[in-house]
Amino acid sequence: AFWLTSAIFTYYTCNSIHPTQPKSNQINTVPSTMSSKEKAPPSKADAPPRPEIPPGHGGPVRNPNSNDVLSGRGGRINSHSGNVRFREMVESLKREYLDPRTKKLEKARIAARLVASIRHSEPPGRFLKEDPHTGLWIEIGDERAWKKAGQALRESAPEIRAEQQAQLQAAVVAAGIV
């Protein structure tokens, strides 16, 4: 198994290709050291996102910053600048997320990309939930942040999918394909 892995690595590095993106003149070829039944090792592009921020990371927060996304309900949460920005970003990604051609793994990546974008803001945004006993805010971690992002991306999905379907039917009729 080790020699096979080494041979695959050598093949791809020597031929300057990525295993998941063949050159235009090379379609699904198999290195001579690998049988057609064996597969190349999975690339990072094939793997789901991995959480980096655990729940509680950074300790309690007294005052959330302008890029923090707050979990909860009500006007105070909805009007927080980080939540407003989060909803704007969700709207910009919703069509891609809800596109019928978008696979489950890609949807996970879209949600992770949204969370990463918030986290890489200046100042860095966090995903926080208020502790009802102390009034302090606690980081919810990447996994719960991805779930929050995914849920937000699915909000109003039936209406958006119906709109996409209507646009597709209109394009078909306009093209005279029917």
Coordinates of N, CA, C and O in Angstrom, one line a residue, residues 34 44 52 56 84 90 119 133 135 178:
M34 N -1.1 1.8 -11.2 CA -2.3 1.6 -10.6 C -3.3 0.9 -11.5 O -3.5 1.3 -12.7
K44 N -8.4 16.8 -0.7 CA -9.1 17.7 0.2 C -10.4 18.2 -0.3 O -11.4 18.5 0.4
E52 N -12.6 23.7 13.3 CA -11.4 24.2 13.9 C -11.6 24.9 15.3 O -10.8 24.9 16.1
G56 N -17.0 27.1 23.3 CA -16.4 27.7 24.4 C -15.0 28.3 24.1 O -14.4 28.9 25.0
V84 N -27.0 41.2 11.1 CA -27.5 41.9 9.9 C -26.6 41.5 8.7 O -27.0 41.1 7.7
V90 N -25.9 35.5 3.8 CA -26.8 34.3 3.5 C -27.6 34.6 2.2 O -27.6 33.7 1.3
R119 N -15.7 34.7 10.4 CA -14.5 34.5 11.3 C -13.3 35.3 10.8 O -12.4 35.6 11.7
H133 N -27.5 32.3 32.8 CA -27.2 32.5 34.2 C -26.2 33.6 34.5 O -26.3 34.3 35.5
G135 N -25.1 36.0 31.9 CA -25.3 37.1 31.0 C -24.1 37.2 30.0 O -24.1 38.2 29.2
V178 N -40.1 23.2 -25.8 CA -41.3 22.4 -25.4 C -41.9 21.7 -26.6 O -42.0 22.0 -27.7

